[in-house]
Tab-separated table of C-alpha atoms and ligand atoms in Angstrom:
chain	number	residue	atom	x	y	z
I	1	MET	CA	-45.603	-14.017	-11.263
I	2	ARG	CA	-44.891	-10.517	-10.924
I	3	TYR	CA	-41.988	-8.523	-9.410
I	4	VAL	CA	-42.135	-5.236	-7.331
I	5	SER	CA	-39.843	-3.193	-5.552
I	6	THR	CA	-38.543	-3.517	-2.042
I	7	ARG	CA	-38.839	0.370	-2.031
I	8	GLY	CA	-42.721	0.307	-3.445
I	9	GLN	CA	-42.292	3.024	-6.207
I	10	ALA	CA	-41.016	1.543	-9.085
I	11	PRO	CA	-43.157	-0.029	-11.589
I	12	VAL	CA	-44.110	-3.904	-11.514
I	13	LEU	CA	-42.521	-6.207	-13.613
I	14	ASP	CA	-42.819	-10.315	-15.208
I	15	PHE	CA	-40.782	-12.433	-14.434
I	16	ALA	CA	-38.648	-11.745	-18.329
I	17	GLU	CA	-38.477	-8.187	-17.814
I	18	VAL	CA	-37.149	-8.360	-14.029
I	19	THR	CA	-34.542	-11.014	-15.041
I	20	LEU	CA	-33.060	-8.460	-17.529
I	21	ALA	CA	-33.550	-5.896	-15.559
I	22	GLY	CA	-30.991	-4.517	-12.908
I	23	LEU	CA	-31.754	-2.442	-9.851
I	24	ALA	CA	-35.475	-1.150	-9.741
I	25	SER	CA	-35.658	2.620	-10.817
I	26	ASP	CA	-36.356	3.787	-7.047
I	27	GLY	CA	-33.219	2.565	-5.964
I	28	GLY	CA	-34.773	-0.682	-4.672
I	29	LEU	CA	-34.715	-4.463	-5.434
I	30	TYR	CA	-37.399	-6.347	-6.977
I	31	VAL	CA	-38.955	-9.097	-5.443
I	32	PRO	CA	-42.102	-11.577	-6.484
I	33	GLU	CA	-45.303	-9.797	-5.341
I	34	HIS	CA	-46.211	-12.889	-3.030
I	35	TRP	CA	-44.394	-16.360	-1.654
I	36	PRO	CA	-45.518	-19.641	-3.559
I	37	ASN	CA	-45.998	-22.966	-1.214
I	38	PHE	CA	-45.608	-26.433	-1.413
I	39	SER	CA	-47.489	-28.614	0.260
I	40	ALA	CA	-45.487	-31.714	2.405
I	41	GLU	CA	-46.794	-33.927	-0.493
I	42	GLU	CA	-45.310	-31.711	-3.248
I	43	ILE	CA	-41.928	-31.412	-1.320
I	44	ALA	CA	-41.633	-34.930	-0.348
I	45	ALA	CA	-42.626	-36.008	-4.636
I	46	LEU	CA	-39.082	-33.946	-5.442
I	47	ALA	CA	-37.346	-36.977	-3.904
I	48	GLN	CA	-37.734	-38.844	-7.327
I	49	LEU	CA	-36.417	-36.684	-9.593
I	50	SER	CA	-33.086	-35.487	-10.734
I	51	TYR	CA	-31.573	-32.133	-9.610
I	52	ALA	CA	-32.660	-30.120	-13.287
I	53	GLN	CA	-35.961	-31.761	-13.240
I	54	VAL	CA	-36.430	-30.176	-8.827
I	55	ALA	CA	-35.517	-26.990	-10.333
I	56	ALA	CA	-37.715	-26.688	-13.004
I	57	LYS	CA	-40.684	-27.676	-10.390
I	58	VAL	CA	-39.274	-25.236	-7.258
I	59	MET	CA	-38.611	-22.499	-10.173
I	60	ALA	CA	-41.757	-22.814	-11.680
I	61	PRO	CA	-43.755	-20.618	-9.278
I	62	PHE	CA	-41.747	-17.832	-10.493
I	63	ILE	CA	-41.412	-18.514	-14.028
I	64	GLY	CA	-45.171	-18.687	-14.233
I	65	ASP	CA	-45.727	-18.509	-18.021
I	66	ALA	CA	-42.583	-16.402	-19.279
I	67	ILE	CA	-41.568	-20.262	-20.061
I	68	PRO	CA	-42.768	-23.417	-20.423
I	69	GLN	CA	-42.092	-26.012	-17.799
I	70	ALA	CA	-40.700	-28.088	-20.495
I	71	ASP	CA	-37.879	-25.040	-21.640
I	72	VAL	CA	-37.347	-24.470	-17.979
I	73	GLU	CA	-36.165	-28.070	-17.500
I	74	ARG	CA	-33.955	-28.374	-20.306
I	75	LEU	CA	-32.411	-25.008	-19.571
I	76	ALA	CA	-31.606	-25.817	-16.135
I	77	GLN	CA	-30.017	-29.306	-18.106
I	78	GLU	CA	-28.231	-27.661	-20.147
I	79	ALA	CA	-26.626	-25.099	-17.199
I	80	TYR	CA	-25.955	-28.270	-15.016
I	81	ALA	CA	-24.310	-30.475	-17.711
I	82	THR	CA	-21.569	-28.008	-16.894
I	83	PHE	CA	-20.903	-28.975	-13.679
I	84	HIS	CA	-18.400	-31.692	-12.798
I	85	HIS	CA	-20.529	-34.195	-9.795
I	86	ASP	CA	-23.597	-36.561	-11.569
I	87	ALA	CA	-25.238	-34.987	-8.728
I	88	VAL	CA	-24.478	-31.654	-9.445
I	89	VAL	CA	-24.583	-30.182	-5.513
I	90	PRO	CA	-23.763	-33.302	-3.781
I	91	PHE	CA	-22.792	-33.112	0.261
I	92	THR	CA	-21.469	-35.446	2.790
I	93	GLN	CA	-21.721	-36.194	6.592
I	94	ILE	CA	-18.514	-35.461	8.790
I	95	ASN	CA	-20.351	-36.667	11.896
I	96	GLU	CA	-23.869	-36.761	13.803
I	97	LYS	CA	-24.896	-33.287	13.715
I	98	HIS	CA	-22.832	-31.803	11.110
I	99	PHE	CA	-23.238	-32.104	7.106
I	100	ILE	CA	-21.287	-30.687	4.371
I	101	MET	CA	-23.111	-29.392	0.728
I	102	GLU	CA	-20.976	-28.711	-1.704
I	103	LEU	CA	-21.337	-25.711	-4.596
I	104	PHE	CA	-18.197	-25.524	-6.597
I	105	HIS	CA	-18.561	-28.209	-9.305
I	106	GLY	CA	-18.822	-25.615	-11.779
I	107	PRO	CA	-16.475	-24.245	-14.709
I	108	THR	CA	-14.767	-21.718	-12.071
I	109	LEU	CA	-15.119	-23.723	-9.061
I	110	ALA	CA	-17.231	-21.236	-7.057
I	111	PHE	CA	-20.874	-21.381	-5.992
I	112	LYS	CA	-21.122	-18.431	-7.807
I	113	ASP	CA	-21.775	-21.162	-10.728
I	114	VAL	CA	-24.837	-22.561	-9.752
I	115	ALA	CA	-26.992	-19.452	-10.120
I	116	LEU	CA	-25.117	-17.646	-13.375
I	117	GLN	CA	-25.123	-20.450	-15.100
I	118	PHE	CA	-28.288	-20.834	-15.476
I	119	LEU	CA	-28.854	-17.346	-15.825
I	120	GLY	CA	-26.792	-17.691	-18.589
I	121	GLN	CA	-29.172	-20.003	-20.118
I	122	LEU	CA	-32.586	-17.939	-18.938
I	123	PHE	CA	-30.553	-15.113	-21.224
I	124	ASN	CA	-29.875	-16.768	-24.432
I	125	TYR	CA	-33.958	-18.831	-24.105
I	126	LEU	CA	-35.063	-14.658	-23.318
I	127	LEU	CA	-33.217	-12.890	-26.321
I	128	GLU	CA	-33.651	-15.486	-28.474
I	129	ARG	CA	-37.003	-14.342	-28.358
I	130	GLN	CA	-36.621	-10.722	-28.607
I	131	GLU	CA	-35.201	-7.998	-30.810
I	132	THR	CA	-32.340	-6.805	-29.383
I	133	GLY	CA	-29.618	-8.198	-27.663
I	134	LEU	CA	-27.724	-7.493	-24.318
I	135	THR	CA	-24.262	-5.837	-23.428
I	136	ILE	CA	-23.361	-7.098	-20.239
I	137	ILE	CA	-20.739	-4.656	-17.981
I	138	GLY	CA	-19.567	-5.675	-14.691
I	139	ALA	CA	-16.365	-5.409	-12.542
I	140	THR	CA	-14.931	-7.778	-10.254
I	141	SER	CA	-12.057	-8.870	-7.903
I	142	GLY	CA	-12.451	-12.576	-8.981
I	143	ASP	CA	-14.903	-14.833	-8.610
I	144	THR	CA	-18.375	-13.156	-10.479
I	145	GLY	CA	-16.129	-12.092	-13.147
I	146	SER	CA	-14.815	-15.529	-14.085
I	147	ALA	CA	-18.596	-17.270	-13.262
I	148	ALA	CA	-20.014	-14.742	-15.553
I	149	ILE	CA	-17.697	-14.733	-18.361
I	150	HIS	CA	-18.659	-18.583	-18.615
I	151	ALA	CA	-22.208	-18.181	-18.108
I	152	VAL	CA	-22.441	-16.163	-21.681
I	153	ALA	CA	-19.269	-17.424	-23.332
I	154	GLY	CA	-20.518	-17.750	-27.249
I	155	GLN	CA	-23.590	-16.929	-27.164
I	156	ASP	CA	-24.896	-14.628	-30.514
I	157	LYS	CA	-27.068	-11.872	-28.647
I	158	SER	CA	-25.432	-11.015	-25.555
I	159	ALA	CA	-21.826	-9.819	-24.934
I	160	ILE	CA	-20.222	-9.075	-21.794
I	161	PHE	CA	-17.322	-6.694	-20.772
I	162	MET	CA	-15.719	-7.568	-17.402
I	163	LEU	CA	-13.529	-4.979	-15.896
I	164	HIS	CA	-11.103	-6.181	-13.271
I	165	PRO	CA	-8.041	-4.279	-11.493
I	166	TYR	CA	-4.332	-5.171	-13.424
I	167	GLY	CA	-2.602	-6.786	-11.202
I	168	ARG	CA	-4.709	-6.986	-8.318
I	169	VAL	CA	-6.480	-10.629	-9.126
I	170	SER	CA	-4.836	-14.318	-8.412
I	171	ASP	CA	-2.779	-16.135	-11.318
I	172	VAL	CA	-5.718	-18.696	-11.411
I	173	GLN	CA	-8.441	-16.259	-11.152
I	174	ARG	CA	-7.663	-14.089	-14.452
I	175	ARG	CA	-6.730	-16.767	-16.546
I	176	GLN	CA	-9.988	-18.111	-15.632
I	177	MET	CA	-11.415	-14.748	-16.956
I	178	THR	CA	-8.812	-13.883	-20.183
I	179	THR	CA	-8.474	-17.634	-21.196
I	180	VAL	CA	-11.755	-17.718	-22.882
I	181	LEU	CA	-11.780	-16.426	-26.345
I	182	ALA	CA	-15.268	-16.361	-27.842
I	183	PRO	CA	-15.860	-13.615	-29.624
I	184	ASN	CA	-18.847	-12.118	-26.947
I	185	VAL	CA	-15.928	-12.006	-24.250
I	186	PHE	CA	-14.222	-8.595	-23.705
I	187	ASN	CA	-11.803	-8.428	-20.684
I	188	ILE	CA	-10.338	-5.169	-19.766
I	189	ALA	CA	-7.671	-5.052	-17.218
I	190	VAL	CA	-7.900	-1.927	-15.623
I	191	ASP	CA	-4.740	0.317	-14.305
I	192	GLY	CA	-6.363	0.856	-10.443
I	193	SER	CA	-8.104	-1.057	-8.060
I	194	PHE	CA	-11.493	-2.561	-7.715
I	195	ASP	CA	-13.606	0.476	-6.912
I	196	ASP	CA	-12.261	2.607	-9.689
I	197	CYS	CA	-13.529	-0.895	-11.432
I	198	GLN	CA	-16.754	-0.515	-9.777
I	199	ALA	CA	-17.103	3.250	-9.614
I	200	MET	CA	-16.588	3.320	-13.776
I	201	VAL	CA	-19.480	0.361	-14.327
I	202	LYS	CA	-22.195	2.349	-12.197
I	203	GLN	CA	-21.340	5.086	-14.883
I	204	LEU	CA	-20.723	3.049	-17.719
I	205	LEU	CA	-24.557	1.337	-17.147
I	206	ARG	CA	-26.397	4.731	-16.896
I	207	ASP	CA	-24.130	5.800	-20.148
I	208	GLN	CA	-26.811	6.767	-22.939
I	209	SER	CA	-24.539	7.297	-25.682
I	210	LEU	CA	-24.031	3.467	-24.988
I	211	SER	CA	-27.272	2.025	-24.042
I	212	GLN	CA	-28.782	3.733	-27.527
I	213	LYS	CA	-26.754	1.013	-28.962
I	214	SER	CA	-28.107	-1.682	-26.715
I	215	PRO	CA	-29.747	-2.826	-23.582
I	216	LEU	CA	-26.964	-2.444	-20.600
I	217	SER	CA	-27.309	-5.183	-17.651
I	218	ALA	CA	-25.165	-5.941	-14.845
I	219	VAL	CA	-25.123	-9.902	-13.569
I	220	ASN	CA	-24.703	-8.524	-9.818
I	221	SER	CA	-26.005	-10.102	-7.322
I	222	ILE	CA	-29.195	-8.090	-6.561
I	223	ASN	CA	-30.381	-10.228	-9.818
I	224	TRP	CA	-33.609	-11.698	-8.726
I	225	ALA	CA	-32.939	-15.038	-11.346
I	226	ARG	CA	-29.512	-15.568	-9.223
I	227	VAL	CA	-31.599	-16.037	-5.755
I	228	MET	CA	-34.115	-17.856	-7.708
I	229	ALA	CA	-31.570	-20.257	-8.888
I	230	GLN	CA	-30.042	-21.043	-5.660
I	231	ILE	CA	-33.042	-21.724	-3.937
I	232	VAL	CA	-33.085	-25.103	-5.159
I	233	TYR	CA	-30.019	-27.031	-3.538
I	234	TYR	CA	-31.646	-26.122	-0.268
I	235	PHE	CA	-34.749	-28.475	-1.610
I	236	THR	CA	-32.284	-31.695	-3.283
I	237	THR	CA	-30.445	-31.277	0.146
I	238	ALA	CA	-33.353	-31.306	2.312
I	239	VAL	CA	-35.588	-33.724	0.673
I	240	ALA	CA	-32.202	-36.042	0.695
I	241	MET	CA	-32.214	-35.709	4.632
I	242	GLY	CA	-35.740	-36.533	5.439
I	243	ALA	CA	-38.099	-32.989	4.861
I	244	PRO	CA	-40.681	-32.579	4.688
I	245	HIS	CA	-40.952	-35.183	7.898
I	246	ARG	CA	-37.374	-34.072	9.043
I	247	ALA	CA	-36.226	-30.793	10.060
I	248	ILE	CA	-33.059	-29.256	8.487
I	249	SER	CA	-30.937	-25.901	9.467
I	250	PHE	CA	-27.953	-24.761	7.365
I	251	SER	CA	-25.034	-22.405	8.054
I	252	VAL	CA	-24.153	-20.314	4.938
I	253	PRO	CA	-21.040	-17.843	4.398
I	254	THR	CA	-22.434	-15.099	3.940
I	255	GLY	CA	-20.999	-11.701	1.917
I	256	ASN	CA	-23.849	-10.359	0.080
I	257	PHE	CA	-26.809	-12.145	1.835
I	258	GLY	CA	-28.018	-13.847	-1.722
I	259	ASP	CA	-26.931	-17.583	-1.102
I	260	VAL	CA	-28.714	-17.535	2.830
I	261	PHE	CA	-31.735	-15.081	1.092
I	262	ALA	CA	-32.605	-18.000	-1.273
I	263	GLY	CA	-32.454	-19.771	2.089
I	264	TYR	CA	-35.230	-17.863	3.582
I	265	VAL	CA	-37.418	-18.045	0.338
I	266	ALA	CA	-37.099	-21.648	0.770
I	267	MET	CA	-38.361	-21.540	4.057
I	268	LYS	CA	-40.886	-19.215	3.094
I	269	MET	CA	-42.233	-21.916	0.571
I	270	GLY	CA	-42.869	-24.764	2.986
I	271	LEU	CA	-39.452	-26.344	3.516
I	272	PRO	CA	-38.654	-27.441	7.344
I	273	ILE	CA	-36.067	-25.365	7.723
I	274	GLU	CA	-35.803	-24.951	11.482
I	275	ARG	CA	-32.546	-22.519	11.466
I	276	LEU	CA	-30.059	-20.439	9.333
I	277	ILE	CA	-27.035	-19.593	10.670
I	278	VAL	CA	-25.605	-16.574	8.421
I	279	ALA	CA	-21.577	-16.858	9.192
I	280	THR	CA	-19.788	-14.013	8.490
I	281	ASN	CA	-15.565	-13.422	8.471
I	282	GLU	CA	-14.457	-10.455	10.757
I	283	ASN	CA	-16.362	-7.989	8.159
I	284	ASP	CA	-19.391	-8.921	10.375
I	285	ILE	CA	-22.031	-5.987	9.932
I	286	LEU	CA	-24.760	-8.701	9.406
I	287	HIS	CA	-23.705	-10.408	12.723
I	288	ARG	CA	-23.839	-7.625	14.433
I	289	ALA	CA	-27.489	-6.629	12.564
I	290	LEU	CA	-28.736	-9.954	13.663
I	291	SER	CA	-27.542	-10.242	16.788
I	292	THR	CA	-27.764	-6.468	18.318
I	293	GLY	CA	-29.650	-4.486	15.432
I	294	ASP	CA	-26.806	-2.391	14.700
I	295	TYR	CA	-26.688	-2.167	11.336
I	296	SER	CA	-23.106	-0.091	10.460
I	297	THR	CA	-20.259	0.029	8.294
I	298	GLN	CA	-16.768	-0.217	9.405
I	299	GLY	CA	-14.983	0.331	6.454
I	300	VAL	CA	-13.472	-3.274	4.574
I	301	VAL	CA	-10.886	-5.853	6.711
I	302	PRO	CA	-8.825	-7.827	3.658
I	303	THR	CA	-9.275	-11.744	5.196
I	304	ILE	CA	-8.654	-15.170	3.828
I	305	THR	CA	-11.856	-15.173	2.517
I	306	PRO	CA	-12.162	-12.116	0.149
I	307	SER	CA	-15.850	-12.875	-1.625
I	308	MET	CA	-17.187	-12.257	2.298
I	309	ASP	CA	-15.293	-8.884	2.123
I	310	ILE	CA	-18.069	-6.204	1.999
I	311	GLN	CA	-18.975	-3.296	4.111
I	312	VAL	CA	-22.695	-3.739	2.981
I	313	SER	CA	-24.804	-6.972	1.739
I	314	SER	CA	-27.124	-5.614	-1.141
I	315	ASN	CA	-29.768	-8.390	-0.540
I	316	PHE	CA	-29.884	-7.570	3.155
I	317	GLU	CA	-32.975	-5.194	1.733
I	318	ARG	CA	-34.953	-8.005	0.209
I	319	LEU	CA	-34.835	-8.965	4.111
I	320	LEU	CA	-35.826	-5.749	5.377
I	321	PHE	CA	-39.037	-5.574	3.014
I	322	ASP	CA	-40.709	-8.782	4.592
I	323	LEU	CA	-39.416	-8.479	8.171
I	324	SER	CA	-41.553	-4.548	7.921
I	325	ASP	CA	-44.760	-6.369	6.189
I	326	ARG	CA	-43.710	-5.285	2.272
I	327	ASP	CA	-43.870	-1.897	3.726
I	328	GLY	CA	-41.783	-0.328	0.685
I	329	SER	CA	-42.102	2.888	2.270
I	330	GLN	CA	-40.712	2.207	5.735
I	331	VAL	CA	-37.857	0.437	3.852
I	332	ALA	CA	-37.520	3.320	1.810
I	333	ASP	CA	-36.896	5.698	4.564
I	334	ILE	CA	-34.772	2.979	6.384
I	335	MET	CA	-32.212	3.035	3.361
I	336	THR	CA	-32.119	6.638	2.740
I	337	ARG	CA	-30.920	7.214	6.393
I	338	PHE	CA	-28.618	4.322	5.804
I	339	ALA	CA	-27.413	5.839	2.880
I	340	GLU	CA	-26.615	9.431	4.562
I	341	GLU	CA	-25.241	8.068	7.469
I	342	GLY	CA	-23.984	4.487	7.041
I	343	ALA	CA	-25.355	3.261	10.113
I	344	MET	CA	-29.623	2.617	11.226
I	345	ARG	CA	-30.624	0.489	14.011
I	346	LEU	CA	-32.986	-2.475	13.139
I	347	PRO	CA	-36.392	-1.585	14.760
I	348	LYS	CA	-37.122	-3.994	17.771
I	349	GLN	CA	-39.687	-6.138	15.975
I	350	TRP	CA	-38.129	-6.714	12.419
I	351	LEU	CA	-35.350	-7.930	15.413
I	352	ASP	CA	-37.313	-10.114	17.194
I	353	LYS	CA	-38.905	-11.730	13.976
I	354	ALA	CA	-35.582	-12.137	12.369
I	355	ARG	CA	-34.206	-14.180	15.131
I	356	GLN	CA	-36.588	-16.685	15.008
I	357	VAL	CA	-35.348	-17.797	11.633
I	358	PHE	CA	-31.750	-16.582	11.598
I	359	SER	CA	-28.548	-17.068	13.836
I	360	SER	CA	-25.540	-15.554	13.340
I	361	HIS	CA	-21.637	-15.728	14.106
I	362	SER	CA	-18.543	-13.963	13.072
I	363	VAL	CA	-15.338	-16.323	12.544
I	364	THR	CA	-12.291	-14.755	13.049
I	365	GLN	CA	-8.966	-15.876	10.588
I	366	ASP	CA	-7.464	-17.549	12.981
I	367	GLU	CA	-10.605	-19.795	13.542
I	368	THR	CA	-11.022	-20.227	10.008
I	369	SER	CA	-7.890	-21.741	9.475
I	370	ALA	CA	-7.860	-23.948	12.665
I	371	THR	CA	-11.086	-25.068	10.894
I	372	ILE	CA	-9.655	-25.975	7.667
I	373	SER	CA	-7.540	-27.934	9.408
I	374	TRP	CA	-9.853	-29.737	11.626
I	375	ALA	CA	-11.861	-31.026	8.689
I	376	GLN	CA	-8.539	-32.377	7.576
I	377	ASP	CA	-7.510	-34.121	10.486
I	378	HIS	CA	-11.673	-35.693	11.910
I	379	ALA	CA	-12.900	-35.889	8.244
I	380	ASN	CA	-10.591	-35.954	6.009
I	381	MET	CA	-12.040	-33.401	3.857
I	382	ILE	CA	-9.814	-30.706	2.598
I	383	ILE	CA	-12.028	-27.536	2.606
I	384	ASP	CA	-11.580	-23.771	1.571
I	385	PRO	CA	-11.340	-21.140	3.678
I	386	HIS	CA	-15.539	-19.782	2.897
I	387	SER	CA	-16.803	-23.337	3.674
I	388	ALA	CA	-14.750	-23.595	6.738
I	389	VAL	CA	-16.213	-19.855	7.826
I	390	ALA	CA	-19.503	-21.975	7.392
I	391	LEU	CA	-18.332	-24.707	9.466
I	392	ALA	CA	-17.088	-23.155	12.707
I	393	ALA	CA	-20.293	-21.597	12.737
I	394	ALA	CA	-22.318	-24.394	12.406
I	395	HIS	CA	-19.869	-25.751	15.000
I	396	ALA	CA	-20.536	-22.207	17.481
I	397	CYS	CA	-24.151	-22.526	16.916
I	398	ALA	CA	-24.339	-26.174	17.430
I	399	ASP	CA	-26.434	-25.931	20.749
I	400	GLN	CA	-29.073	-23.451	19.601
I	401	VAL	CA	-30.241	-26.275	17.035
I	402	SER	CA	-31.659	-29.968	17.115
I	403	SER	CA	-31.910	-30.835	14.069
I	404	PRO	CA	-29.220	-31.434	11.300
I	405	ILE	CA	-26.815	-28.252	10.279
I	406	VAL	CA	-25.761	-28.540	6.615
I	407	ALA	CA	-22.411	-25.847	5.903
I	408	LEU	CA	-22.450	-24.975	2.547
I	409	ALA	CA	-19.105	-25.358	1.039
I	410	THR	CA	-19.070	-22.564	-1.755
I	411	ALA	CA	-15.379	-22.922	-3.448
I	412	HIS	CA	-13.112	-25.770	-4.056
I	413	PRO	CA	-10.141	-25.760	-2.017
I	414	ALA	CA	-7.777	-25.421	-4.878
I	415	LYS	CA	-9.391	-21.864	-5.761
I	416	PHE	CA	-7.493	-20.620	-2.453
I	417	ARG	CA	-4.545	-22.781	-2.594
I	418	ASP	CA	-2.170	-20.182	-0.272
I	419	ALA	CA	-4.702	-20.247	2.363
I	420	VAL	CA	-5.671	-24.415	2.454
I	421	GLU	CA	-1.726	-24.644	2.311
I	422	ARG	CA	-1.302	-22.995	4.913
I	423	ALA	CA	-3.622	-24.524	7.249
I	424	THR	CA	-2.999	-27.745	5.984
I	425	GLY	CA	0.868	-28.250	5.089
I	426	THR	CA	-0.762	-29.230	1.448
I	427	ARG	CA	-0.763	-27.219	-1.679
I	428	PRO	CA	-4.238	-28.620	-3.129
I	429	ALA	CA	-4.303	-29.858	-6.685
I	430	LEU	CA	-6.279	-27.745	-9.282
I	431	PRO	CA	-8.837	-30.169	-11.218
I	432	HIS	CA	-7.473	-31.464	-14.835
I	433	PHE	CA	-10.138	-29.220	-16.541
I	434	VAL	CA	-8.760	-26.012	-14.977
I	435	GLY	CA	-5.546	-27.474	-14.304
I	436	ASP	CA	-4.043	-26.370	-18.193
I	437	ILE	CA	-5.288	-22.728	-18.075
I	438	PHE	CA	-1.692	-21.948	-17.279
I	439	GLY	CA	-0.891	-22.932	-20.798
I	440	ARG	CA	-3.556	-21.381	-22.884
I	441	GLU	CA	-3.698	-18.133	-24.552
I	442	GLU	CA	-4.700	-14.801	-22.896
I	443	ARG	CA	-6.655	-11.907	-24.211
I	444	PHE	CA	-7.444	-8.515	-22.543
I	445	ALA	CA	-7.526	-5.475	-23.193
I	446	HIS	CA	-5.106	-2.987	-21.166
I	447	LEU	CA	-6.224	0.541	-20.138
I	448	PRO	CA	-6.018	3.323	-17.723
I	449	ALA	CA	-8.522	3.884	-14.751
I	450	ASP	CA	-10.296	6.672	-17.696
I	451	ILE	CA	-13.913	6.428	-17.933
I	452	ASN	CA	-13.212	7.718	-22.146
I	453	ALA	CA	-10.818	4.981	-22.592
I	454	VAL	CA	-13.478	2.543	-21.272
I	455	ARG	CA	-15.972	4.159	-22.408
I	456	ALA	CA	-14.643	4.472	-26.036
I	457	TYR	CA	-13.221	0.157	-25.547
I	458	ILE	CA	-16.419	-1.032	-25.227
I	459	SER	CA	-18.402	1.329	-27.765
I	460	GLU	CA	-16.137	-0.062	-30.759
I	461	HIS	CA	-16.539	-3.666	-29.372
I	462	MET	CA	-20.394	-3.390	-28.536
I	463	ALA	CA	-23.103	-5.375	-30.977
H	1	PLP	C1	-20.301	-15.144	-3.420
H	1	PLP	C2	-19.477	-15.991	-2.348
H	1	PLP	C3	-19.933	-15.787	-1.344
H	1	PLP	C4	-20.362	-14.851	-0.648
H	1	PLP	O1	-22.286	-15.430	-1.546
H	1	PLP	P1	-23.472	-14.318	-1.128
H	1	PLP	O2	-24.520	-14.656	-1.775
H	1	PLP	O3	-22.632	-13.243	-1.691
H	1	PLP	O4	-23.557	-14.097	0.394
H	1	PLP	C5	-19.486	-17.425	-0.197
H	1	PLP	N1	-18.361	-17.990	-0.761
H	1	PLP	C6	-17.528	-17.838	-2.060
H	1	PLP	C7	-16.886	-18.776	-2.675
H	1	PLP	C8	-18.269	-17.141	-2.726
H	1	PLP	O5	-17.730	-16.642	-3.898
């Protein structure tokens, strides 16, 4: 498979290149040159297979001959052996129409592990076959940093430098990063905000004094391989629930649009998905875009679902590219205008096309809390606030859908214990395998929000 940029001007890359690359050189995102297609027989045959085997089959057309199929299956097996549930991504039925799919059984208790555990294996595999190593530099306000660190900890050919704002991530989130003592993991606590961290990372990734020493990469959500690994659970769940013979819908708690875009790709590949519900919190740019065509930024409101507190959803550009019939110059025009004005209107034909597949709903924090307590009372389940946003949107959109709706549960309730405790009166316990992080040694550098200090630290410690 070859990969093209959504803005049409960057070089075409192969799978290995696109996995190690970040943003395309024209500012766009890489997407496969075409969507592969699975026949009904091929989909039905997945029912016999394990999660790792389905992963290898679903990802095969995207990886092509870059990695032999048996190796892909082995990488998937290793990636998902770190999950604390035999099914990897199990699901349960709540009532006649509603189901929940649990994506939080990985090492850091959030769905980012599903993609990043596999990406860590891929990096290792690809780097072993080339001379140079890789230096990963990222900024985190919580979830992504710990999932990325756990994905590459202990590997010889990569090092990871993760910046977080000092004193502004929760104790659990910080310790999930700083108690990983592998020699290739470097946590940097910065005296500043998350935005300061992110601004420095953008500058560092372009810094030639660093990139001369080692290729640099970000493990952010624009990485194509992350989206690819997320397509798999749409297939495993749909097939377990009767695909290809029965249609299914999904409600997805959405921030950067990576997760729900993976569902869209699954549909393009032939999975019988009736509807994808884009569930947002009060930061509702995507709900406004998909319901009225108004794609405009309004500043971020902090909520009890911090992983969805976004201003702009980077992966939305991948959908726009498809809606434009893959017209890179039109996407480039629109995105340039959006960058300048912070606002644009989706062309009517694009909006009509999007609404054939996507519904959307914005959920307030009160509704989120009410849904957490509803799940406790009516389904005897304790769910986290992000999962509650998905479930609330599934309820709100239920009359638009005739198939069963699966809400994606993206975090373990113990990861967002304060909000869960406020809604239910009970404080969820951390699973035993993370419970001892409060007794473990922490290691991190504490630096001022000064690019020179951070650059010097990275330069000194990089491989
Ligand atoms: C990242 C994240 C999301 C949002 O997923 P996107 O792919 O960015 O849309 C939702 N819930 C949790 C818990 C997350 O960590």
